[in-house]
Amino acid sequence: MAKKCIINFSLPTILFTFLYLRYLSLSVSGDSPAPYNPTDYILLNCGSSENLSSLGDERTWVSDVQSKFFPSDYNHNGASVISRAETQSSSVSDVPYSTARLSRSEFTYSFPLGPGSKFVRLYFYSAFYSDFDRFKAVFSVKTSLYTLLSNFNASANGDDPNSGTITREFCVYADGNDEMLNITFSPANPDSYAFINGIEIVSMPDNLFYTPLKPNYQGSRGLKHIGESIKFSLIDNYMSQVVFRENIGGRVIFPTEDTGMFRTWTEESNLLDGYLYDARAANLSIQLNYSKIPPYTAPGDVYRTARTMGPNATLNKSYNLTWAYPVDPGFYYILRLHFCEFEDGVADPGDRVFLIHIADMMAEESADVIQWAGGRGIPYRKDYILLMPNSDEQGKVNLSVKLQANPDDSKTRFTNVILNAIEIFKLTDSPIPSNLPQWPISQSKSSKIKTIAIVVPLVVVILVLGFFVFWRCKKFKDQSSDSDGTSQLSRNRIKTRTSKLPSELCRYFSLAQMRVATNNFDDIFIVGIGGFGNVYKGYIDDGATQVAIKRLKAGSKQGAQEFRTEIEMLSQLRHLHLVSLIGYCNEDNEMILVYDYMSYGTLQSHLYGNNIDERQPLSWKQRLQICIGAAKGLQYLHTGAKHTIIHRDVKTTNILLDDKWVVRVSDFGLSKVGATTIFKDYVTTMVKGSFGYLDPEYCRRLQLSEKSDVYSFGVVLCEVLCARPPLICTADKMHILLAEWVKRNVREKTITQIIDPKIKDEIRFECFRKFIQIVVSCIEEEGVKRPSMNDVMRGLEFASQLQESSNDENVELSGLDNVDDWLFGGGMSSNNIQMSTTSNNNSSFVYNKGMSGIVFSQLKDLEGR
């Protein structure tokens, strides 16, 4: 009977079954089920009295109670305790995050390990434990050779409302001379404590990071040093921290899906809002050939997914794919880029050749993955190292990775790029002083002695100066304090910490005052959530004044630099249409801004946001006045301040309304001081802003000007007219930019079909025609063709006058047949609409000859007209 069943199977059926099973094996576990078997593997569940497995993981975490890894000799004073988190989010795994070991004195874990490189992963859950305040968890973590964490503030890093969990991953080297790897946790001061929820140690192949693919001609090991012409020597026993590991264009890859080292490959989250297509390529069925790199380098699914550009070769030349990673300045960083060509048609050298820039420096002028790897479906990696120099600005700096399509068609068959994954590692356990020479990481004994000879006197000088400053500040504190209980020393300390923050123009609030104002940051008081963090409604001055309180969240893409920029900008700017900064708080790693409360919220919420009141939509006249107010605020930034200020994040969520419908432009964290002389029209900077509002010329050239704000404001005008978001998702899930959609409807003479139906019956014809002129002019591709914000403001005022006019000719759109034919009569198209400006700040809105010679002029003296 069995023989009969076998005979009845056809060849296609057998082949299909084999291929299907092969596909499943590839997509689940890659081409090798376990390409690396670690020699050391430890999972320690700290604070737990039993061995447990995490849900969906099946790995067993060993209890540290009476464990050989926590000998009593290392528990100084016997003061460490175990405790369970008082509350735990449903999104947080019980293992290893439900229990912790905590202590107000130093304690140590000890691990017997073989020689070689190891991953050390530390797991923390910032929560309240019995008798331990989560806000006082500040500590350091060290081994005998390395400092893993210094003055680590757990609450500042764990305030993500969705989680609160923290993972720190390190690559360390055990030389085998010591019997144990000791990991010591030390509280920062007598009032703080240290804690740990889980420790994972897993060995890695010794040459995973430190051996390049091909030795140089001298046979020595080295990495390509960005910005330098020589190789960078790196010794095996140097510690690094894993700061980013992203599966570009692909899904999250969990530890059990890794190649035996239990790494997590996250989804990409640092792609700048400058790309035009969500072009994530995938080929899950391709059989990978690990002939150039070991199979444990990365899981197979890393090399089966990637991000590329869209299909339009001409458009691909106009923008770049850029990822920006916030890192600490003053450190060396290793970058590993993963590549694998799997797309149809890309099979030979020269098919896809592109450029790679790292930190705005050329890394590869002709990146050709096929040429590097030797063929299609062959994974490959490229390693680089660079020093991120110290910055005058506080906080993190962006380490950028930019892929640029080759502008020379003769050098590539496809004008496109590809990237599969990015790994970034921070080297050294202390920053490199900016006033010392930059030395290679691999040092000889003599060079180390020279370094010590330089560093020791410098440290002595710093300590002496520090003691003097401390003594002077303490003396000054004893002599004076403010009436509100905040000492002048505290103000000075804050000013020093944030570098010249102008406390004389705005108030300083203590963290205690902020907690009282928001009922300890109760979620009930949250009125908004943004890139900076949560915005709370609060009350100060014993409840007499209602304010908006913006609190920086841990892991926010906007950090200390944006915080300082916001304070410095708003404390020196005063205008009716700019939001007013009342004060700030910078204490215990909390960064908080306090503003006037805008009770009517954002412009977006009244157009299409969640809080829109369908019964009372904004009228057309209200929308015009709001646009005029916002334009006045931006015009003041561009021309009214001492220097040109470019807002850089103009959007409907940053246009606020008070209880009298007065408009206030807000959120100056990304603002930039523009050109100060007539010889410089642009400021070169990394692209920042919000997708849908970004000036396409700014994205292409990385050169910022006030005309970038004009473009963004043009998108706002499109939203006001259409009541649609800046990025429209179509039925086929393709994203369309609102600005491009409006321009297309202007070209096709269908613009009236996309007007918000709630206001279509209110708009007078001549006002509408004027408004469309302004919109089209603002969203021109080239900045030089756009009007100034002053011209935009005056144009909107003129449009408002036309709306109010009692002239019989100013009929409403609803009273006309074939409105678009009227608007574009005489063969007029969007190319015939322009707004010309003159040097004396008068502006003219000109219709070309196709418009029967109608010319409308806008003079400064509106009432005189």
Coordinates of C-alpha atoms in Angstrom, one line a residue, residues 3 48 110 134 185 197 207 230 234 323 330 569 593 597 602 686-687 694 720 787 850:
K3 CA 4.5 1.5 -2.5
S48 CA 14.6 35.5 41.3
S110 CA 31.5 36.8 39.3
R134 CA 13.1 54.6 40.9
F185 CA 27.6 47.7 40.5
N197 CA 17.3 42.6 36.5
N207 CA 37.3 37.4 14.5
I230 CA 45.8 54.9 6.4
L234 CA 42.5 47.6 16.4
W323 CA 20.2 57.5 8.2
G330 CA 34.6 62.3 21.3
M569 CA 15.4 81.2 20.9
L593 CA 9.9 73.5 29.2
Y597 CA -1.2 77.2 27.6
T602 CA -3.2 72.8 17.2
M686 CA 21.9 67.7 8.2
V687 CA 18.3 67.4 7.0
L694 CA 10.5 69.0 3.9
V720 CA -5.9 74.5 5.2
P787 CA 8.4 84.2 -2.5
G850 CA -3.4 84.3 -20.8

